[in-house]
Coordinates of C-alpha atoms and ligand atoms in Angstrom, one line a residue:
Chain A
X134 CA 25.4 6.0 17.6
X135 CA 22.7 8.7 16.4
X136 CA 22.1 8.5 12.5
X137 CA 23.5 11.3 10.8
X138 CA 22.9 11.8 7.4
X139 CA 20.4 14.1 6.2
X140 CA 17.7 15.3 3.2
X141 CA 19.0 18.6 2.1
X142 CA 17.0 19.2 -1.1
X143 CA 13.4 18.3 -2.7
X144 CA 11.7 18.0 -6.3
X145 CA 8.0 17.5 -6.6
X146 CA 6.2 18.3 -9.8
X147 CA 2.5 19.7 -9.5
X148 CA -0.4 16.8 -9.8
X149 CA -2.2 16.7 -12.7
X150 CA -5.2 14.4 -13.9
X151 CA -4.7 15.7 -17.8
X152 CA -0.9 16.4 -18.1
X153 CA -0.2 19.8 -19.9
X154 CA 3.6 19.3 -20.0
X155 CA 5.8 18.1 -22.7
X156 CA 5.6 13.9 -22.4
X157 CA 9.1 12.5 -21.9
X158 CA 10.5 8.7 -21.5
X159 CA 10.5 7.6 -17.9
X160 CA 14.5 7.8 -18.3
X161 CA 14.3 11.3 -19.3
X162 CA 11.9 12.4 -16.8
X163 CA 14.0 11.0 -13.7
X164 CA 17.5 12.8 -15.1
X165 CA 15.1 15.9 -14.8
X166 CA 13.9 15.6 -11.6
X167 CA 17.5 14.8 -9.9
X168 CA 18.3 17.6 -11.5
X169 CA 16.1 19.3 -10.2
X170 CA 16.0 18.0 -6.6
X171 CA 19.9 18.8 -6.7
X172 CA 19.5 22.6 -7.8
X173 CA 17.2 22.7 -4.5
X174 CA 19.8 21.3 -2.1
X175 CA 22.5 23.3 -3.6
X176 CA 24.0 20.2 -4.8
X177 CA 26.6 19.4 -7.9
X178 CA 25.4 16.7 -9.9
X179 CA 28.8 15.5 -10.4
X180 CA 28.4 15.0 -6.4
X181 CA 26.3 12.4 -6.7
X182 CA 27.3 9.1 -5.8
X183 CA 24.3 7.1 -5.0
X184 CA 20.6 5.8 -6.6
X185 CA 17.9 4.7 -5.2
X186 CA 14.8 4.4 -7.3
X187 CA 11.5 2.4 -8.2
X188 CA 10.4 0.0 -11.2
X189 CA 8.7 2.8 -12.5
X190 CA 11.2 3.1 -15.5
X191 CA 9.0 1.8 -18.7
X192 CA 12.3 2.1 -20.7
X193 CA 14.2 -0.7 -18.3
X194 CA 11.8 -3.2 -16.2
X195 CA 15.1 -5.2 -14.6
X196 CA 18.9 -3.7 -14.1
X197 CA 17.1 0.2 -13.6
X198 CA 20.0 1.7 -11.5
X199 CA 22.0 0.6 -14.0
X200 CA 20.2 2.3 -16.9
X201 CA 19.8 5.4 -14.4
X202 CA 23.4 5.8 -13.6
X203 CA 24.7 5.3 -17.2
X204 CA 22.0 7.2 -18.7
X205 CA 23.3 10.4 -16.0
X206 CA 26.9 9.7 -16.6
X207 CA 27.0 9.1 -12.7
X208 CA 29.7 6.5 -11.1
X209 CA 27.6 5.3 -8.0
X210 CA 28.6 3.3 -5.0
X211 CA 25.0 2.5 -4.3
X212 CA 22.4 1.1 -6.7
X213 CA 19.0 0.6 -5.4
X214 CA 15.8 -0.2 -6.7
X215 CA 13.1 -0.4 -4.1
X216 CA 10.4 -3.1 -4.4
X217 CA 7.9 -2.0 -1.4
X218 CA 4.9 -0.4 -4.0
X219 CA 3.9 2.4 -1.9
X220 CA 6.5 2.1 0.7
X221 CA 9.4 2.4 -1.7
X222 CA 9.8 6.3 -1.1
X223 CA 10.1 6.1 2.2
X224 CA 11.9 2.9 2.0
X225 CA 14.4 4.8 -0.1
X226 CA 15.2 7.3 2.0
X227 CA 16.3 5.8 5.1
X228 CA 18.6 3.1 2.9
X229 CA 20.1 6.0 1.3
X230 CA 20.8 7.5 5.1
X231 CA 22.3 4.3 6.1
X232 CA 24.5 4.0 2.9
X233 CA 25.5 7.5 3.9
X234 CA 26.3 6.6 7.5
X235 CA 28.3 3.2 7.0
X236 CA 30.6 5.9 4.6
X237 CA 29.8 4.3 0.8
X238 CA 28.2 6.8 -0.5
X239 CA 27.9 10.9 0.0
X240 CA 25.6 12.3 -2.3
X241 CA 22.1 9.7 -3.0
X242 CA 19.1 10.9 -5.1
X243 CA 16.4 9.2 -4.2
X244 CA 13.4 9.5 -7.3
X245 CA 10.1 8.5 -8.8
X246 CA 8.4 9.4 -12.0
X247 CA 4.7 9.0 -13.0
X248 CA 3.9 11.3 -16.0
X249 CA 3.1 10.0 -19.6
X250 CA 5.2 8.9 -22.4
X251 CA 5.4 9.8 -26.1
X252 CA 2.8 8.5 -28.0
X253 CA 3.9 5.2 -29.6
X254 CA 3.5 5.6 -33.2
X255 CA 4.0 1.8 -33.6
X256 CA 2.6 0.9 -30.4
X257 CA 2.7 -3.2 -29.9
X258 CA -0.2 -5.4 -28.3
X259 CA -1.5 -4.3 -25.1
X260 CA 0.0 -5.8 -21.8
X261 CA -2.0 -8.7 -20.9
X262 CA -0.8 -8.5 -17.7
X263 CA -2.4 -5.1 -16.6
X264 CA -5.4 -6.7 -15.0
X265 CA -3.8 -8.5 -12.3
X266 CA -1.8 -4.8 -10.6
X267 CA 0.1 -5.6 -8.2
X268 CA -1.4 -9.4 -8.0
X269 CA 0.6 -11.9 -9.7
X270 CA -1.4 -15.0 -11.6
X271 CA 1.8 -16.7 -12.9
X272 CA 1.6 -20.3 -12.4
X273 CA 3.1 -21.4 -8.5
X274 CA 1.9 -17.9 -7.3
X275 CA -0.5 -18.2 -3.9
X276 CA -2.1 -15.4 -5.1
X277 CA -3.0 -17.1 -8.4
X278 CA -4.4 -20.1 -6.6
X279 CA -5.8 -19.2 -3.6
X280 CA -6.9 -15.7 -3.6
X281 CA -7.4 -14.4 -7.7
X282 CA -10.0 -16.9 -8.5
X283 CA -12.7 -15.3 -5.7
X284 CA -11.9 -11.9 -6.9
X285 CA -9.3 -10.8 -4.3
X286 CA -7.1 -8.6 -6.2
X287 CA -5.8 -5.1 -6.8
X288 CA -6.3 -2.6 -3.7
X289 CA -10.2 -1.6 -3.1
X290 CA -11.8 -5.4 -2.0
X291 CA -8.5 -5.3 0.5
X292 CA -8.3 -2.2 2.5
X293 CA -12.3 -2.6 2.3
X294 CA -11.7 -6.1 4.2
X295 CA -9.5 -3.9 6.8
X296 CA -12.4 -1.2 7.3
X297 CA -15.2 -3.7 7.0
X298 CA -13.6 -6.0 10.2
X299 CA -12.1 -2.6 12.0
X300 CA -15.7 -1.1 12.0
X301 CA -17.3 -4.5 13.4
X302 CA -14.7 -4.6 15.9
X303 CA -14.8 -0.7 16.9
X304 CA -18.3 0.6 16.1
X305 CA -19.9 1.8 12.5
X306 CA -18.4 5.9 13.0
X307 CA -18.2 6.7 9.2
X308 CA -18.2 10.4 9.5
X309 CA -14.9 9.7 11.5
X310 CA -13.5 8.1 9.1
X311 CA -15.1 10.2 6.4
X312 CA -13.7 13.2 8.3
X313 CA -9.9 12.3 7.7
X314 CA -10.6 12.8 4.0
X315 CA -12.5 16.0 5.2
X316 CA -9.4 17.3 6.8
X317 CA -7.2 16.5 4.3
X318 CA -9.0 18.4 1.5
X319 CA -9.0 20.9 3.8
X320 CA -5.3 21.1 3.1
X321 CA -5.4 20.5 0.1
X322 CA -8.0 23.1 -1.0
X323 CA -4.8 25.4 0.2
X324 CA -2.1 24.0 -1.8
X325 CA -1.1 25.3 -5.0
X326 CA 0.4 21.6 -6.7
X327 CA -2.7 19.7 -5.3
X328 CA -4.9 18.1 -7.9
X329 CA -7.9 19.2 -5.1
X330 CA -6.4 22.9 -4.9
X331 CA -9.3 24.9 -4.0
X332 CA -12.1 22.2 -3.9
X333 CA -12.7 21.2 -0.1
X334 CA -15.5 18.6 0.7
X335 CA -17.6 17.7 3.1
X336 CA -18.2 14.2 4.9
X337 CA -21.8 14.1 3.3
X338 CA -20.3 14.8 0.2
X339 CA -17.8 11.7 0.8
X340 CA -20.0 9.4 2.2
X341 CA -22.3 9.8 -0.7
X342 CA -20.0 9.7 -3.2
X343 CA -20.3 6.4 -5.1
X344 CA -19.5 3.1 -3.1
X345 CA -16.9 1.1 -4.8
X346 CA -16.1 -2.0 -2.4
X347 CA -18.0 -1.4 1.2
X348 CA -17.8 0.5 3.4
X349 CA -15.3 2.5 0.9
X350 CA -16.5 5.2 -1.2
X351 CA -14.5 7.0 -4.0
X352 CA -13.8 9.9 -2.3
X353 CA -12.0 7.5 0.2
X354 CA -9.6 6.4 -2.5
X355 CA -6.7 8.1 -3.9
X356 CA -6.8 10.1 -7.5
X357 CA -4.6 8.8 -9.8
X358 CA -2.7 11.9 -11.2
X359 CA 0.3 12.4 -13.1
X360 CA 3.1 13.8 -11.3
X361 CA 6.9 13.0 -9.9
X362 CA 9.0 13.4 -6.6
X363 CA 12.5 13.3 -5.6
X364 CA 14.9 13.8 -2.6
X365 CA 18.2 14.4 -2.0
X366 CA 20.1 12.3 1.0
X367 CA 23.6 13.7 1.8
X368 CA 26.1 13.4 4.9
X369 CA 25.6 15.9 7.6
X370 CA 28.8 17.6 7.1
X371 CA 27.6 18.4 3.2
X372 CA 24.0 18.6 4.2
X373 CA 25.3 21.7 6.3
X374 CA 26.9 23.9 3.5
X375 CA 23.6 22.8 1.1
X376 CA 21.3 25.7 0.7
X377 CA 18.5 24.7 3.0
X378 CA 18.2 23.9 6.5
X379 CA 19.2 20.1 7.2
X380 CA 16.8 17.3 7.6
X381 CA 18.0 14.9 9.8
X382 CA 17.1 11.2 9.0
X383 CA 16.8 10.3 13.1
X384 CA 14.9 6.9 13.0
X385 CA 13.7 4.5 10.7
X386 CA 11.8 1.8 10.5
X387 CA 10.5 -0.9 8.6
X388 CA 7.8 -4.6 8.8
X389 CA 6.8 -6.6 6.5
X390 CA 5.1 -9.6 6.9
X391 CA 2.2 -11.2 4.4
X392 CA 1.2 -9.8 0.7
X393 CA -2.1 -10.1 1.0
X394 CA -4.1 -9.6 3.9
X395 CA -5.8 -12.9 4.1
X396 CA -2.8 -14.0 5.9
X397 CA -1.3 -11.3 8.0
X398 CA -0.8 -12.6 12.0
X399 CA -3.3 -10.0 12.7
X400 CA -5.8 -8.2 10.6
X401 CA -5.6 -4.4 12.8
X402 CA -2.5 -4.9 13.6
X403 CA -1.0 -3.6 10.6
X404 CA 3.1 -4.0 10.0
X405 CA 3.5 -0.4 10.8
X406 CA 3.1 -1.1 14.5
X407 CA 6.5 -3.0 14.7
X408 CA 8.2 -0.2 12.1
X409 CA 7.1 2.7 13.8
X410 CA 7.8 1.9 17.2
X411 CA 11.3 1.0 15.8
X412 CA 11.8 4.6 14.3
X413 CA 10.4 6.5 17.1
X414 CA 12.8 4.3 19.3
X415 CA 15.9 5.0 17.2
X416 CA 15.6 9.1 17.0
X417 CA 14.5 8.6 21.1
X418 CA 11.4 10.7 21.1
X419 CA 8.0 9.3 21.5
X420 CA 4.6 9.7 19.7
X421 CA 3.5 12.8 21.5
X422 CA 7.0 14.6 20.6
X423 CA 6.1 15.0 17.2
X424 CA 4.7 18.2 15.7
X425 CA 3.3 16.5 12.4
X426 CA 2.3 13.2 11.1
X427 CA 2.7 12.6 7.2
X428 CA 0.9 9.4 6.4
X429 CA 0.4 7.2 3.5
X430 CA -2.8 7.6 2.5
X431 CA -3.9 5.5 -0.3
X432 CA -7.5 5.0 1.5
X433 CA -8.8 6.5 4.8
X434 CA -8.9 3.2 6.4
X435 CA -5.0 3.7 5.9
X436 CA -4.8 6.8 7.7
X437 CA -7.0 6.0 10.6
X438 CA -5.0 2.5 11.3
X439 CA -1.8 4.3 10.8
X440 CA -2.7 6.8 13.5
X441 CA -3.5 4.1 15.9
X442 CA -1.0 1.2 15.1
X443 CA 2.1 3.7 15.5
X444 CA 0.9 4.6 19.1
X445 CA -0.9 8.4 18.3
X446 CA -3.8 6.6 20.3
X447 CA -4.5 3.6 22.0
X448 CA -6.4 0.3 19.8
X449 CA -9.7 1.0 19.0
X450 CA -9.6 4.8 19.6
X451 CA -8.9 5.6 15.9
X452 CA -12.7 7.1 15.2
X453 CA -12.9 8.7 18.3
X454 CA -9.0 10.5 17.9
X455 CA -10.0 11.8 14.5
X456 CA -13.3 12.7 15.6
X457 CA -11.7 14.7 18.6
X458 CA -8.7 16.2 16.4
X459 CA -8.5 18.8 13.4
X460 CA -5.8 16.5 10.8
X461 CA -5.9 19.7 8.7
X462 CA -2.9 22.1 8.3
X463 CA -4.7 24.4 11.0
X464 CA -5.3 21.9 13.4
X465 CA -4.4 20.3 16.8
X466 CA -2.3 17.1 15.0
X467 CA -1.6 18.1 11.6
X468 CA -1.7 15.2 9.1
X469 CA -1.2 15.5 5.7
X470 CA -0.6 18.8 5.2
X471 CA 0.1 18.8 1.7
X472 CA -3.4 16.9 1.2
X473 CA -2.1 13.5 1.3
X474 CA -2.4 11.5 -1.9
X475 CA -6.1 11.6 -0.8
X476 CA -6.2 15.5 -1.6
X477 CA -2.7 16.0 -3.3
X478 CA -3.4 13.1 -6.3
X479 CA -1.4 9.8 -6.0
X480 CA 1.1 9.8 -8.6
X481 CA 2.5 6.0 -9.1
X482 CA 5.3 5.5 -6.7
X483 CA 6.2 9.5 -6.2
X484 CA 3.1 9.6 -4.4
X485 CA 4.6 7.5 -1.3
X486 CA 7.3 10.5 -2.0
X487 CA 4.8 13.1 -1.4
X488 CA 4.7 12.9 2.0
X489 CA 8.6 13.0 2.6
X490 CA 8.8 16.3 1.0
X491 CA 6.2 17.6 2.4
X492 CA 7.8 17.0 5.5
X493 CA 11.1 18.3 4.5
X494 CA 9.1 21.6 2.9
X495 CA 7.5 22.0 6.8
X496 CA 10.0 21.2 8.6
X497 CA 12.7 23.9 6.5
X498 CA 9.9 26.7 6.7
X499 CA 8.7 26.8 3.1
X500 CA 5.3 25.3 2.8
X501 CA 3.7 28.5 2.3
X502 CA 0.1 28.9 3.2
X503 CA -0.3 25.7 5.0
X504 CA 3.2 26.2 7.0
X505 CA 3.0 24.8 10.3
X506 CA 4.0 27.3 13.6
X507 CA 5.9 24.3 15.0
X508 CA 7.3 22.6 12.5
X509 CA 10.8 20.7 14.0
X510 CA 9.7 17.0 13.8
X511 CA 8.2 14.9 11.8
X512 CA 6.8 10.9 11.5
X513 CA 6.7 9.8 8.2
X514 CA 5.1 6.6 6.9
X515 CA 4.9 4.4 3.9
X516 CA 2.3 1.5 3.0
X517 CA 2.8 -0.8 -0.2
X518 CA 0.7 -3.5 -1.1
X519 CA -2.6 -4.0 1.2
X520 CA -1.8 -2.8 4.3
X521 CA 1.6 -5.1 4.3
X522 CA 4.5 -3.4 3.6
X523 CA 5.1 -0.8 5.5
X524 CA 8.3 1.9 6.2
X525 CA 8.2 4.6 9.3
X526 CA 10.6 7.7 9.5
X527 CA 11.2 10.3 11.8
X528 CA 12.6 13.5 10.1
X529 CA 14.3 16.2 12.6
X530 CA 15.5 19.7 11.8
X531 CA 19.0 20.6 12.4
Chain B
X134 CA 2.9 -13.4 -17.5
X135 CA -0.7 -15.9 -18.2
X136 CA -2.0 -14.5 -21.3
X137 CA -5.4 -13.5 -20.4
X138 CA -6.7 -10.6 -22.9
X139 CA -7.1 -7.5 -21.4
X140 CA -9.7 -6.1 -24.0
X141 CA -11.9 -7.3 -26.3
X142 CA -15.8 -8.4 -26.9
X143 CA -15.6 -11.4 -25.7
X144 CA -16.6 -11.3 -21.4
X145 CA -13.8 -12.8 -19.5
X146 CA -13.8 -15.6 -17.5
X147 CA -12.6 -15.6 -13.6
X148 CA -9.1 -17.5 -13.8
X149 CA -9.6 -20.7 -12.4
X150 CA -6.6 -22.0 -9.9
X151 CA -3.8 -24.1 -11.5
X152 CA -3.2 -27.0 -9.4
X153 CA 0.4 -27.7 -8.5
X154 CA 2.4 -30.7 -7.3
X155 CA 2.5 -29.4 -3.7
X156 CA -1.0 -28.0 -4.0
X157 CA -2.8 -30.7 -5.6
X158 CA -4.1 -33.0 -2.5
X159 CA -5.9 -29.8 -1.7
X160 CA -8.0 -29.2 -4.7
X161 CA -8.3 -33.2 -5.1
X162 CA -9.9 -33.3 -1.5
X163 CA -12.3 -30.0 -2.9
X164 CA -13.0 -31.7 -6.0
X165 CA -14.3 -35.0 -3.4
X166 CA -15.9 -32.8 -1.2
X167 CA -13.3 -32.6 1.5
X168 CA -11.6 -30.0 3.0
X169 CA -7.9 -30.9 3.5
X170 CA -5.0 -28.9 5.2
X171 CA -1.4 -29.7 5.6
X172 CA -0.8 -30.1 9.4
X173 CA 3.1 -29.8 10.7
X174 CA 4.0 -33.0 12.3
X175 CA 7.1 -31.3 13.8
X176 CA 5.0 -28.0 15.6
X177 CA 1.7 -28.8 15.0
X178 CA 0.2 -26.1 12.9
X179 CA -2.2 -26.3 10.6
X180 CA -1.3 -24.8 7.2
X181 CA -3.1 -22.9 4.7
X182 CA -2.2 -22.1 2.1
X183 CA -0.2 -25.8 1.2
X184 CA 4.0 -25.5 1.2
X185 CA 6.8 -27.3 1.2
X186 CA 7.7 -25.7 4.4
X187 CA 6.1 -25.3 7.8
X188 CA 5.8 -21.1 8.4
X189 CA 5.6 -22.0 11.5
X190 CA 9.1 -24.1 12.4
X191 CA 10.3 -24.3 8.8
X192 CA 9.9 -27.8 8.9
X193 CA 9.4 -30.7 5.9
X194 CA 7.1 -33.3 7.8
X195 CA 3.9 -32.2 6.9
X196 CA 0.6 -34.4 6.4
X197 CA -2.6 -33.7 4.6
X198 CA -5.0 -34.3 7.1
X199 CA -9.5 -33.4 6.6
X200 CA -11.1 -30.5 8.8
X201 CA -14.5 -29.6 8.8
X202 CA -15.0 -26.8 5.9
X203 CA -16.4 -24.7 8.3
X204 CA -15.7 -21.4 10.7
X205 CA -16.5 -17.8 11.3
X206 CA -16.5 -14.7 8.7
X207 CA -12.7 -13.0 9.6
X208 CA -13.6 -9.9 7.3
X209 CA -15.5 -9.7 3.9
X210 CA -16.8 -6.9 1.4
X211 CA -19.3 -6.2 -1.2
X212 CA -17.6 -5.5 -4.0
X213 CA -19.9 -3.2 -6.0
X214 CA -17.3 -2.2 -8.7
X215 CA -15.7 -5.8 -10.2
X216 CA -12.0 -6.0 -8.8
X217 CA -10.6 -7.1 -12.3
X218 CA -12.7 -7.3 -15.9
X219 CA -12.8 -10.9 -15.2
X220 CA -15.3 -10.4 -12.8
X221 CA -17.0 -7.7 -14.5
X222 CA -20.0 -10.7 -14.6
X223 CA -20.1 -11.5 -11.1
X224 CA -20.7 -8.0 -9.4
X225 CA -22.3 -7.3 -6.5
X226 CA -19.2 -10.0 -5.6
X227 CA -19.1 -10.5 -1.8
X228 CA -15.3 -11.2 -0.9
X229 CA -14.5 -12.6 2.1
X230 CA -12.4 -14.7 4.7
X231 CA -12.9 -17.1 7.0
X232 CA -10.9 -18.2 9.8
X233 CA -11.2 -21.8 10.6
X234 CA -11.0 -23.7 14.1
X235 CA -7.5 -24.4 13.4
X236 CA -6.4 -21.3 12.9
X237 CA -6.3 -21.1 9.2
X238 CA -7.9 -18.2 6.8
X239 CA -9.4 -18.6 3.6
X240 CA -9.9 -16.5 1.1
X241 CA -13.4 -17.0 -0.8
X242 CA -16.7 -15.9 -1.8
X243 CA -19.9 -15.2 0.6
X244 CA -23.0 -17.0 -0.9
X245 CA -25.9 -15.3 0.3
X246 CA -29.4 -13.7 -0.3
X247 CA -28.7 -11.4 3.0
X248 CA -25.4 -9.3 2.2
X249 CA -26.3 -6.6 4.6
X250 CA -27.1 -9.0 7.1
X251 CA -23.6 -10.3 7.5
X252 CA -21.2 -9.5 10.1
X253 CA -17.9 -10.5 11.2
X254 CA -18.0 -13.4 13.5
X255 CA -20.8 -15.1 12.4
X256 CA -20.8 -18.9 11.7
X257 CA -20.0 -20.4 7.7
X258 CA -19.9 -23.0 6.7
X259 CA -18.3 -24.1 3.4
X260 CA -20.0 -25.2 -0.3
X261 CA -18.3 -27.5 -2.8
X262 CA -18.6 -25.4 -6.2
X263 CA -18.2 -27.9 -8.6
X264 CA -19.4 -26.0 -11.4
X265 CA -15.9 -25.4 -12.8
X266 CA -13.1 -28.0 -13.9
X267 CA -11.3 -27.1 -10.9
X268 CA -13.7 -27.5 -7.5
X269 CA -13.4 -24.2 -5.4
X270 CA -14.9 -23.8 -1.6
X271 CA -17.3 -21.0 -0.8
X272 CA -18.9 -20.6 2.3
X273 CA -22.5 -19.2 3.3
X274 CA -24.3 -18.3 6.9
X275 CA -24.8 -21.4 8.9
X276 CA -28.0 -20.9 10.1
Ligands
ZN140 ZN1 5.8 -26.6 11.9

């Protein structure tokens, strides 16, 4: 049976490196944003019946759909929180379709928050536990025995590990890979909310920007910005009285299967493989019936093994597609359009988020400048972790 | 959470590994000098890191058995920028993994003179680092 549900509204707050805005708790910013996502679909608050969020509320580390739905004096039917790092957006979205499907839930906002706090006045010590991200050193953890004590943690040394074995494999192209950042600057020179609005660059300019775990540069690896993101999942039948045109959730996909990358089966084949062939399979189309590609982009590497693990070229032809195709909002395969988080800013988990509404925004005709002529389909993907979770959608227009 | 300070004058140390039950014939065998990896008597894999359960078959019967520390360089990196303050002392830091005969990887350090002249594939072999209260295996070029 096709899936039916479908994203009827958005929320995304413009990306900022120095916030300007009014600081709010994390609680307070997410009752915001839903509100504001449900505005754009049209939707009643007192519709909503359904959470799924991140653990990206400061004010409640454990029980957070809980504290959401209290906190918005919502009764829900589903209560989500998402542990997939940057996959969790997507991730969300096609377990608040399925919810919707199976009939337990109508209305489901789906929302991250990354902007700052008040200022503590009687702030406590500092977290100790900062320095280890996304790494855990507690006792028992393999990552504490086997992999923190040489220096394998956070992101950079990993997706450097991918790109450092990919380029030995398929030849040293760096301007190839330097080119998707190219591209996607392109787009996001053009878009308003981008924290790169109107500040392009060139592959010299990335290559020689300073190295920071080889053969990645900084200019290959996201800006942290503040910002937030939000959609709105719904039924088909109240998806098609909302305000904008209907975004079907048509396939989904998702393949997880090692936290760090030391021991994934295989190094270039990423988990995406398995969860985009899934998605593509499930809304019946194939690779080349798409007419954009939104792709979590927390690195280049991530783009260019994206493009090739979910079957837009064969193995190995990664450089040589990117080299052969304009990713930007102008071009032949559009990718990014919004920027990616590599031109848009990555904003803690909304920046997974990003590139579902920027798909809904293209594919319902209101991305402005960079609006696409063709603009009916749409794969969507999400990485967390190094490279090892990973989510896949396929968004189609009603 | 391990309480490692996050700021302050003092330069912090790399965390060394904290042995467990399940884990400790592996760091024993380091600490002698030996590489040792639990091998599934039920499928026959090799394991790496050490279980309770085959990820293989899921199974219990598994033996510590020595393999040569030795195999080729899976991937690696220089990392130029440290990847956590505790390593703020040991940059340029080359990262790396190495895939042995059996199948296994293992994360660990590079030690070489010749950073630019590695390239994945080439031959390792591994080094006892005593240095520390708990032994750890890096590898360098074998040459
Ligand atoms: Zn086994």
């Amino acid at each position: 049976m096709p899936l039916s549900a479908c994203v009827a509204g958005v929320a995304q707050h413009r990306a900022q490196r120095h916030f300007r805005g009014s600081p709010l708790f994390s609680i307070e910013q997410w009752a915001n944003l839903a509100a504001e996502a449900l505005s754009d679909a049209g939707i009643e608050p007192g519709e909503v019946d359904g959470i799924c969020c991140g653990g990206d509320i400061i004010e409640a580390s454990r029980f957070v759909p809980a504290t959401i739905a209290e906190y918005c004096g919502w009764s829900v039917n589903l209560a989500e929180r998402v542990d997939l790092g940057g996959a969790s957006a997507v991730g969300a979205v096609w377990r608040a379709a399925t919810a919707i499907d199976a009939g337990l839930c109508d209305v489901v906002v789906c929302g991250f928050v990354s902007e700052p706090r008040p200022p503590d006045p009687n702030p406590g010590p500092p977290d100790p536990g900062y320095v280890y991200g996304a790494s855990s050193n507690e006792w028992g953890s393999p990552q504490a025995e086997f992999d923190i004590p040489y220096g394998n943690l956070g992101q950079n040394c990993g997706y450097a590990m991918y790109a450092r074995r990919y380029h030995d494999l398929h030849g040293w192209d760096e301007a190839s890979r330097a080119k998707i950042v190219v591209d996607q600057r392109a787009s996001a020179a053009v878009n308003p909310d981008a924290v790169f609005h109107g500040v392009p660059v060139t592959a010299d300019e990335v290559l020689s920007s300073p190295m920071i775990a080889t053969p990645l540069h900084m200019f290959e690896i996201v800006m942290p910005v503040s910002g937030a993101a939000a959609v709105v999942v719904t039924s088909q039948k109240r998806a098609g009285s909302a305000r904008h045109r209907p975004v079907r959730v048509a396939g989904f996909g998702e393949h997880i299967t090692h936290k760090t990358p030391t021991y994934a089966p295989d190094l270039l084949t990423t988990p995406v493989a398995a969860a985009a062939q899934k998605a593509l399979a499930m809304a019946g189309i194939t690779p080349a019936d798409v007419d954009m590609v939104q792709i979590y982009d927390c690195y280049s590497i991530t783009v260019l093994l994206t493009i090739e693990n979910s079957g837009f070229c064969g193995p190995g032809q990664g450089l040589a597609f990117v080299r052969d195709h304009d990713l930007s909002y102008r071009g032949d395969f559009p990718c990014n359009t919004h920027g990616g988080q590599l031109g848009f800013g990555q904003a803690g988990l909304a920046g997974g988020m990003s590139h579902v509404v920027e798909a809904v925004a293209q594919i319902q005709g209101r991305a402005g400048e960079r609006q696409l002529a063709r603009h009916d389909r749409a794969y969507v993907s999400g990485t967390g972790g190094v490279m090892s979770e990973q989510s896949a959608l396929v968004l189609v227009g009603l | 959470m391990t309480h490692v300070p996050a700021t302050g004058s003092e330069p912090l140390a790399p965390p060394l590994p904290r042995p467990t039950p399940t884990s400790a014939p592996y760091w024993e065998g380091l600490a002698a000098g030996r590489l040792r990896l639990q091998h599934c008597q039920t499928c026959a894999a090799w394991i790496h890191y050490p279980r309770v359960r085959c990820p293989a078959c899921f199974g219990t019967d598994l033996a510590w058995e020595a393999v040569e520390a030795s195999g080729v360089l899976y991937t690696f990196t220089v990392a130029v920028r440290p990847t956590a303050p505790m390593f703020a002392g040991s940059v340029p830091q080359v990262i790396g993994v190495v895939e042995l005969p059996v199948g296994v990887r293992i994360t660990t350090t590079i030690e070489t003179d010749d950073p630019d002249g590695l390239r994945v594939g080439m031959a390792m072999k591994g080094v006892f680092d005593t240095s520390e209260r708990v032994a750890l295996l890096r590898f360098t070029p074998d040459r």
